[in-house]
PDB file of C-alpha atoms in Angstrom:
ATOM      1  CA  UNK S   1     -19.285   7.146  39.267  1.00 61.00           C
ATOM      2  CA  UNK S   2     -19.316   5.487  42.702  1.00 80.00           C
ATOM      3  CA  UNK S   3     -22.130   3.229  43.864  1.00 88.00           C
ATOM      4  CA  UNK S   4     -23.579   4.045  47.272  1.00 92.00           C
ATOM      5  CA  UNK S   5     -24.006   0.934  49.396  1.00 93.00           C
ATOM      6  CA  UNK S   6     -25.351   0.944  52.932  1.00 94.00           C
ATOM      7  CA  UNK S   7     -24.181  -1.905  55.162  1.00 94.00           C
ATOM      8  CA  UNK S   8     -26.764  -2.588  57.832  1.00 93.00           C
ATOM      9  CA  UNK S   9     -25.683  -5.798  59.562  1.00 93.00           C
ATOM     10  CA  UNK S  10     -26.270  -6.704  63.197  1.00 91.00           C
ATOM     11  CA  UNK S  11     -22.545  -7.473  63.557  1.00 91.00           C
ATOM     12  CA  UNK S  12     -20.724  -4.133  63.625  1.00 91.00           C
ATOM     13  CA  UNK S  13     -17.267  -5.680  63.202  1.00 91.00           C
ATOM     14  CA  UNK S  14     -18.384  -7.478  60.042  1.00 90.00           C
ATOM     15  CA  UNK S  15     -20.106  -4.312  58.799  1.00 92.00           C
ATOM     16  CA  UNK S  16     -16.940  -2.256  59.169  1.00 93.00           C
ATOM     17  CA  UNK S  17     -14.815  -4.955  57.521  1.00 92.00           C
ATOM     18  CA  UNK S  18     -17.134  -5.081  54.509  1.00 92.00           C
ATOM     19  CA  UNK S  19     -17.184  -1.283  54.286  1.00 92.00           C
ATOM     20  CA  UNK S  20     -13.375  -1.270  54.190  1.00 91.00           C
ATOM     21  CA  UNK S  21     -13.344  -4.018  51.546  1.00 91.00           C
ATOM     22  CA  UNK S  22     -15.840  -2.220  49.315  1.00 91.00           C
ATOM     23  CA  UNK S  23     -14.142   1.163  49.682  1.00 88.00           C
ATOM     24  CA  UNK S  24     -10.943  -0.396  48.334  1.00 87.00           C
ATOM     25  CA  UNK S  25     -12.690  -2.350  45.570  1.00 85.00           C
ATOM     26  CA  UNK S  26     -11.980  -1.297  41.975  1.00 79.00           C
ATOM     27  CA  UNK S  27     -15.714  -0.984  41.162  1.00 73.00           C
ATOM     28  CA  UNK S  28     -16.024   2.355  42.961  1.00 77.00           C
ATOM     29  CA  UNK S  29     -18.243   1.752  45.976  1.00 86.00           C
ATOM     30  CA  UNK S  30     -19.046   4.411  48.530  1.00 89.00           C
ATOM     31  CA  UNK S  31     -19.784   2.251  51.557  1.00 89.00           C
ATOM     32  CA  UNK S  32     -21.249   3.399  54.851  1.00 90.00           C
ATOM     33  CA  UNK S  33     -22.295   1.531  57.991  1.00 92.00           C
ATOM     34  CA  UNK S  34     -25.754   2.289  59.333  1.00 84.00           C
ATOM     35  CA  UNK S  35     -28.324   0.996  61.793  1.00 66.00           C
ATOM     36  CA  UNK S  36     -31.025   1.469  59.153  1.00 56.00           C
ATOM     37  CA  UNK S  37     -32.619   4.542  60.687  1.00 54.00           C
ATOM     38  CA  UNK S  38     -30.438   7.093  58.927  1.00 49.00           C
ATOM     39  CA  UNK S  39     -27.936   7.249  56.111  1.00 48.00           C
ATOM     40  CA  UNK S  40     -24.811   9.309  56.588  1.00 46.00           C
ATOM     41  CA  UNK S  41     -24.046   9.786  52.913  1.00 47.00           C
ATOM     42  CA  UNK S  42     -25.323  12.692  50.894  1.00 53.00           C
ATOM     43  CA  UNK S  43     -27.168  10.388  48.492  1.00 72.00           C
ATOM     44  CA  UNK S  44     -29.632   7.584  49.110  1.00 86.00           C
ATOM     45  CA  UNK S  45     -28.088   4.110  48.894  1.00 92.00           C
ATOM     46  CA  UNK S  46     -28.382   2.180  45.647  1.00 93.00           C
ATOM     47  CA  UNK S  47     -27.731  -1.083  47.494  1.00 95.00           C
ATOM     48  CA  UNK S  48     -28.499  -2.093  51.083  1.00 95.00           C
ATOM     49  CA  UNK S  49     -26.793  -5.122  52.630  1.00 95.00           C
ATOM     50  CA  UNK S  50     -28.686  -6.670  55.559  1.00 94.00           C
ATOM     51  CA  UNK S  51     -28.822  -9.872  57.568  1.00 93.00           C
ATOM     52  CA  UNK S  52     -31.861 -11.644  59.013  1.00 91.00           C
ATOM     53  CA  UNK S  53     -31.738  -9.626  62.241  1.00 91.00           C
ATOM     54  CA  UNK S  54     -31.444  -6.213  60.591  1.00 92.00           C
ATOM     55  CA  UNK S  55     -33.985  -6.819  57.823  1.00 91.00           C
ATOM     56  CA  UNK S  56     -36.829  -4.460  58.736  1.00 88.00           C
ATOM     57  CA  UNK S  57     -39.861  -3.193  56.750  1.00 86.00           C
ATOM     58  CA  UNK S  58     -38.782   0.435  57.199  1.00 87.00           C
ATOM     59  CA  UNK S  59     -35.750  -0.174  54.980  1.00 88.00           C
ATOM     60  CA  UNK S  60     -38.087  -0.599  52.023  1.00 88.00           C
ATOM     61  CA  UNK S  61     -40.115   2.439  53.080  1.00 88.00           C
ATOM     62  CA  UNK S  62     -37.145   4.734  53.686  1.00 89.00           C
ATOM     63  CA  UNK S  63     -35.329   3.789  50.470  1.00 90.00           C
ATOM     64  CA  UNK S  64     -37.907   2.405  48.010  1.00 90.00           C
ATOM     65  CA  UNK S  65     -35.544   2.553  45.028  1.00 91.00           C
ATOM     66  CA  UNK S  66     -32.675   0.741  46.771  1.00 93.00           C
ATOM     67  CA  UNK S  67     -31.926  -2.897  46.029  1.00 93.00           C
ATOM     68  CA  UNK S  68     -31.904  -4.940  49.234  1.00 94.00           C
ATOM     69  CA  UNK S  69     -29.500  -7.867  49.580  1.00 94.00           C
ATOM     70  CA  UNK S  70     -29.629 -10.509  52.309  1.00 93.00           C
ATOM     71  CA  UNK S  71     -26.257 -11.528  53.729  1.00 92.00           C
ATOM     72  CA  UNK S  72     -26.818 -15.207  54.572  1.00 90.00           C
ATOM     73  CA  UNK S  73     -24.982 -15.907  57.819  1.00 86.00           C
ATOM     74  CA  UNK S  74     -25.808 -19.617  57.810  1.00 84.00           C
ATOM     75  CA  UNK S  75     -29.600 -19.618  57.700  1.00 82.00           C
ATOM     76  CA  UNK S  76     -31.568 -22.808  57.244  1.00 77.00           C
ATOM     77  CA  UNK S  77     -33.534 -23.278  54.010  1.00 71.00           C
ATOM     78  CA  UNK S  78     -36.861 -22.783  55.787  1.00 67.00           C
ATOM     79  CA  UNK S  79     -35.616 -19.505  57.302  1.00 77.00           C
ATOM     80  CA  UNK S  80     -34.579 -18.160  53.899  1.00 78.00           C
ATOM     81  CA  UNK S  81     -37.887 -19.341  52.445  1.00 73.00           C
ATOM     82  CA  UNK S  82     -39.766 -17.345  55.067  1.00 73.00           C
ATOM     83  CA  UNK S  83     -37.653 -14.245  54.384  1.00 81.00           C
ATOM     84  CA  UNK S  84     -38.012 -14.516  50.592  1.00 77.00           C
ATOM     85  CA  UNK S  85     -41.770 -14.838  50.911  1.00 70.00           C
ATOM     86  CA  UNK S  86     -42.044 -11.899  53.303  1.00 74.00           C
ATOM     87  CA  UNK S  87     -39.715  -9.391  51.628  1.00 80.00           C
ATOM     88  CA  UNK S  88     -38.881  -8.323  48.095  1.00 81.00           C
ATOM     89  CA  UNK S  89     -35.163  -9.044  48.030  1.00 87.00           C
ATOM     90  CA  UNK S  90     -32.834  -8.530  45.087  1.00 89.00           C
ATOM     91  CA  UNK S  91     -30.232 -11.017  46.194  1.00 89.00           C
ATOM     92  CA  UNK S  92     -29.001 -13.571  48.728  1.00 90.00           C
ATOM     93  CA  UNK S  93     -25.237 -13.812  49.251  1.00 91.00           C
ATOM     94  CA  UNK S  94     -23.529 -16.264  51.632  1.00 88.00           C
ATOM     95  CA  UNK S  95     -20.818 -15.128  54.041  1.00 87.00           C
ATOM     96  CA  UNK S  96     -18.382 -17.713  52.640  1.00 87.00           C
ATOM     97  CA  UNK S  97     -18.613 -16.287  49.109  1.00 88.00           C
ATOM     98  CA  UNK S  98     -15.220 -15.496  47.588  1.00 89.00           C
ATOM     99  CA  UNK S  99     -14.440 -11.780  47.326  1.00 90.00           C
ATOM    100  CA  UNK S 100     -14.397 -11.735  43.527  1.00 90.00           C
ATOM    101  CA  UNK S 101     -17.785 -13.486  43.349  1.00 89.00           C
ATOM    102  CA  UNK S 102     -19.184 -11.216  46.069  1.00 92.00           C
ATOM    103  CA  UNK S 103     -18.219  -8.140  44.035  1.00 91.00           C
ATOM    104  CA  UNK S 104     -19.671  -9.729  40.893  1.00 90.00           C
ATOM    105  CA  UNK S 105     -22.951 -10.389  42.722  1.00 91.00           C
ATOM    106  CA  UNK S 106     -23.174  -6.748  43.807  1.00 92.00           C
ATOM    107  CA  UNK S 107     -22.529  -5.619  40.236  1.00 90.00           C
ATOM    108  CA  UNK S 108     -25.187  -7.964  38.846  1.00 89.00           C
ATOM    109  CA  UNK S 109     -27.753  -6.827  41.414  1.00 91.00           C
ATOM    110  CA  UNK S 110     -26.949  -3.157  40.801  1.00 91.00           C
ATOM    111  CA  UNK S 111     -27.561  -3.790  37.086  1.00 89.00           C
ATOM    112  CA  UNK S 112     -31.094  -4.930  37.886  1.00 88.00           C
ATOM    113  CA  UNK S 113     -30.796  -8.708  38.064  1.00 87.00           C
ATOM    114  CA  UNK S 114     -31.573 -11.038  40.963  1.00 84.00           C
ATOM    115  CA  UNK S 115     -28.702 -12.985  42.530  1.00 88.00           C
ATOM    116  CA  UNK S 116     -29.075 -16.085  44.691  1.00 83.00           C
ATOM    117  CA  UNK S 117     -26.017 -18.268  45.288  1.00 76.00           C
ATOM    118  CA  UNK S 118     -26.432 -21.228  42.955  1.00 70.00           C
ATOM    119  CA  UNK S 119     -25.959 -23.847  45.674  1.00 68.00           C
ATOM    120  CA  UNK S 120     -28.556 -22.179  47.869  1.00 69.00           C
ATOM    121  CA  UNK S 121     -30.952 -21.761  44.950  1.00 69.00           C
ATOM    122  CA  UNK S 122     -30.751 -25.457  44.095  1.00 66.00           C
ATOM    123  CA  UNK S 123     -31.353 -26.379  47.731  1.00 63.00           C
ATOM    124  CA  UNK S 124     -34.398 -24.104  47.902  1.00 64.00           C
ATOM    125  CA  UNK S 125     -35.809 -25.476  44.668  1.00 63.00           C
ATOM    126  CA  UNK S 126     -35.226 -29.039  45.826  1.00 64.00           C
ATOM    127  CA  UNK S 127     -37.016 -28.199  49.076  1.00 60.00           C
ATOM    128  CA  UNK S 128     -39.975 -26.810  47.192  1.00 59.00           C
ATOM    129  CA  UNK S 129     -40.075 -29.658  44.680  1.00 60.00           C
ATOM    130  CA  UNK S 130     -39.776 -32.416  47.282  1.00 54.00           C
ATOM    131  CA  UNK S 131     -42.551 -30.868  49.365  1.00 55.00           C
ATOM    132  CA  UNK S 132     -44.851 -30.417  46.405  1.00 54.00           C
ATOM    133  CA  UNK S 133     -43.964 -33.490  44.324  1.00 54.00           C
ATOM    134  CA  UNK S 134     -47.024 -35.510  45.207  1.00 48.00           C
ATOM    135  CA  UNK S 135     -49.421 -32.661  44.637  1.00 56.00           C
ATOM    136  CA  UNK S 136     -51.356 -31.691  41.522  1.00 62.00           C
ATOM    137  CA  UNK S 137     -49.281 -28.602  40.817  1.00 64.00           C
ATOM    138  CA  UNK S 138     -49.907 -28.845  37.078  1.00 67.00           C
ATOM    139  CA  UNK S 139     -53.580 -28.102  37.739  1.00 79.00           C
ATOM    140  CA  UNK S 140     -52.924 -24.777  39.489  1.00 85.00           C
ATOM    141  CA  UNK S 141     -54.010 -21.771  37.421  1.00 88.00           C
ATOM    142  CA  UNK S 142     -52.023 -18.532  37.182  1.00 88.00           C
ATOM    143  CA  UNK S 143     -54.519 -16.712  39.411  1.00 91.00           C
ATOM    144  CA  UNK S 144     -54.362 -19.511  41.967  1.00 91.00           C
ATOM    145  CA  UNK S 145     -50.563 -19.263  41.957  1.00 88.00           C
ATOM    146  CA  UNK S 146     -50.875 -15.571  42.837  1.00 88.00           C
ATOM    147  CA  UNK S 147     -53.258 -16.441  45.663  1.00 91.00           C
ATOM    148  CA  UNK S 148     -50.857 -19.114  46.974  1.00 87.00           C
ATOM    149  CA  UNK S 149     -47.959 -16.660  47.105  1.00 83.00           C
ATOM    150  CA  UNK S 150     -50.015 -14.023  48.921  1.00 86.00           C
ATOM    151  CA  UNK S 151     -51.420 -16.582  51.379  1.00 84.00           C
ATOM    152  CA  UNK S 152     -47.873 -17.724  52.159  1.00 76.00           C
ATOM    153  CA  UNK S 153     -46.864 -14.118  52.805  1.00 73.00           C
ATOM    154  CA  UNK S 154     -49.469 -13.971  55.551  1.00 74.00           C
ATOM    155  CA  UNK S 155     -52.106 -11.823  53.822  1.00 83.00           C
ATOM    156  CA  UNK S 156     -55.727 -12.173  54.905  1.00 89.00           C
ATOM    157  CA  UNK S 157     -58.472 -12.925  52.393  1.00 93.00           C
ATOM    158  CA  UNK S 158     -59.634  -9.296  52.229  1.00 93.00           C
ATOM    159  CA  UNK S 159     -56.056  -8.079  51.645  1.00 91.00           C
ATOM    160  CA  UNK S 160     -55.596 -10.651  48.883  1.00 92.00           C
ATOM    161  CA  UNK S 161     -58.851  -9.527  47.299  1.00 94.00           C
ATOM    162  CA  UNK S 162     -57.701  -5.903  47.328  1.00 94.00           C
ATOM    163  CA  UNK S 163     -54.303  -6.768  45.842  1.00 91.00           C
ATOM    164  CA  UNK S 164     -55.729  -8.933  43.054  1.00 93.00           C
ATOM    165  CA  UNK S 165     -58.746  -6.686  42.440  1.00 94.00           C
ATOM    166  CA  UNK S 166     -61.211  -9.501  42.990  1.00 95.00           C
ATOM    167  CA  UNK S 167     -63.929 -10.083  45.598  1.00 95.00           C
ATOM    168  CA  UNK S 168     -63.230 -11.665  48.963  1.00 94.00           C
ATOM    169  CA  UNK S 169     -65.708 -14.408  48.080  1.00 95.00           C
ATOM    170  CA  UNK S 170     -63.657 -15.198  44.947  1.00 95.00           C
ATOM    171  CA  UNK S 171     -60.517 -15.447  47.078  1.00 95.00           C
ATOM    172  CA  UNK S 172     -62.259 -17.908  49.389  1.00 95.00           C
ATOM    173  CA  UNK S 173     -63.341 -19.954  46.363  1.00 95.00           C
ATOM    174  CA  UNK S 174     -59.778 -19.979  44.989  1.00 94.00           C
ATOM    175  CA  UNK S 175     -58.369 -21.141  48.323  1.00 93.00           C
ATOM    176  CA  UNK S 176     -60.992 -23.858  48.622  1.00 93.00           C
ATOM    177  CA  UNK S 177     -60.168 -25.099  45.099  1.00 91.00           C
ATOM    178  CA  UNK S 178     -56.427 -24.993  45.840  1.00 89.00           C
ATOM    179  CA  UNK S 179     -56.851 -27.027  49.033  1.00 88.00           C
ATOM    180  CA  UNK S 180     -58.781 -29.707  47.142  1.00 87.00           C
ATOM    181  CA  UNK S 181     -56.355 -29.792  44.197  1.00 86.00           C
ATOM    182  CA  UNK S 182     -53.157 -30.145  46.204  1.00 82.00           C
ATOM    183  CA  UNK S 183     -54.709 -32.049  49.109  1.00 81.00           C
ATOM    184  CA  UNK S 184     -53.739 -29.760  51.997  1.00 79.00           C
ATOM    185  CA  UNK S 185     -55.782 -28.674  54.981  1.00 82.00           C
ATOM    186  CA  UNK S 186     -54.219 -25.385  56.123  1.00 78.00           C
ATOM    187  CA  UNK S 187     -52.631 -22.263  54.677  1.00 80.00           C
ATOM    188  CA  UNK S 188     -49.121 -22.911  56.013  1.00 69.00           C
ATOM    189  CA  UNK S 189     -48.901 -26.061  53.881  1.00 73.00           C
ATOM    190  CA  UNK S 190     -48.922 -23.842  50.783  1.00 78.00           C
ATOM    191  CA  UNK S 191     -45.457 -22.377  51.545  1.00 72.00           C
ATOM    192  CA  UNK S 192     -43.487 -24.962  49.478  1.00 70.00           C
ATOM    193  CA  UNK S 193     -45.730 -24.274  46.485  1.00 75.00           C
ATOM    194  CA  UNK S 194     -45.233 -20.534  46.925  1.00 76.00           C
ATOM    195  CA  UNK S 195     -41.466 -21.046  46.784  1.00 68.00           C
ATOM    196  CA  UNK S 196     -41.831 -23.006  43.564  1.00 70.00           C
ATOM    197  CA  UNK S 197     -43.695 -20.113  41.936  1.00 71.00           C
ATOM    198  CA  UNK S 198     -41.468 -17.352  43.374  1.00 64.00           C
ATOM    199  CA  UNK S 199     -37.943 -18.693  42.775  1.00 55.00           C
ATOM    200  CA  UNK S 200     -36.233 -17.963  39.427  1.00 50.00           C
ATOM    201  CA  UNK S 201     -35.163 -20.908  37.262  1.00 46.00           C
ATOM    202  CA  UNK S 202     -31.568 -22.129  37.480  1.00 39.00           C
ATOM    203  CA  UNK S 203     -29.579 -20.895  34.488  1.00 38.00           C
TER     204      UNK S 203
END
């Protein structure tokens, strides 16, 4: 049974090349190139391959069951951090990944696992650890971790309260406690901590 994959990259030449590669792959991919607004295949895509420019919220709305994969075209760590915090991605694959490893990553993601290139994952973790090393991260409760992640995603206090099913006043209290514990003065300084709580451990 073939796996439907939609390639939605800003570079059309690269999109077509990947579609040709996947069509010829032994794993049975049915690849199509799209601008994200419509899918030419008869079935919804199981996988969607995007880059930073083509990653749009409507992808998640139009195909909620699809697994979305970021094609890393040379992004800086802070750019990937921002993307990972803003979107629920199932994988990050670099453009210089060998073909065999690229196909393995797609297979792993299709099976329900998360894939981030090991080198990139280590760099992201090191970024998060170095930024948060001097802070009292061991004193952060599970609920406060959830608040940190949502704050770093840009949610307002009321939105956080709705998502966590707590009062807005409780959210404000959590944020105040977090600021004192980790010795920061604004919400953007919580991004490194959010990465620490969001990234999977290195196997």
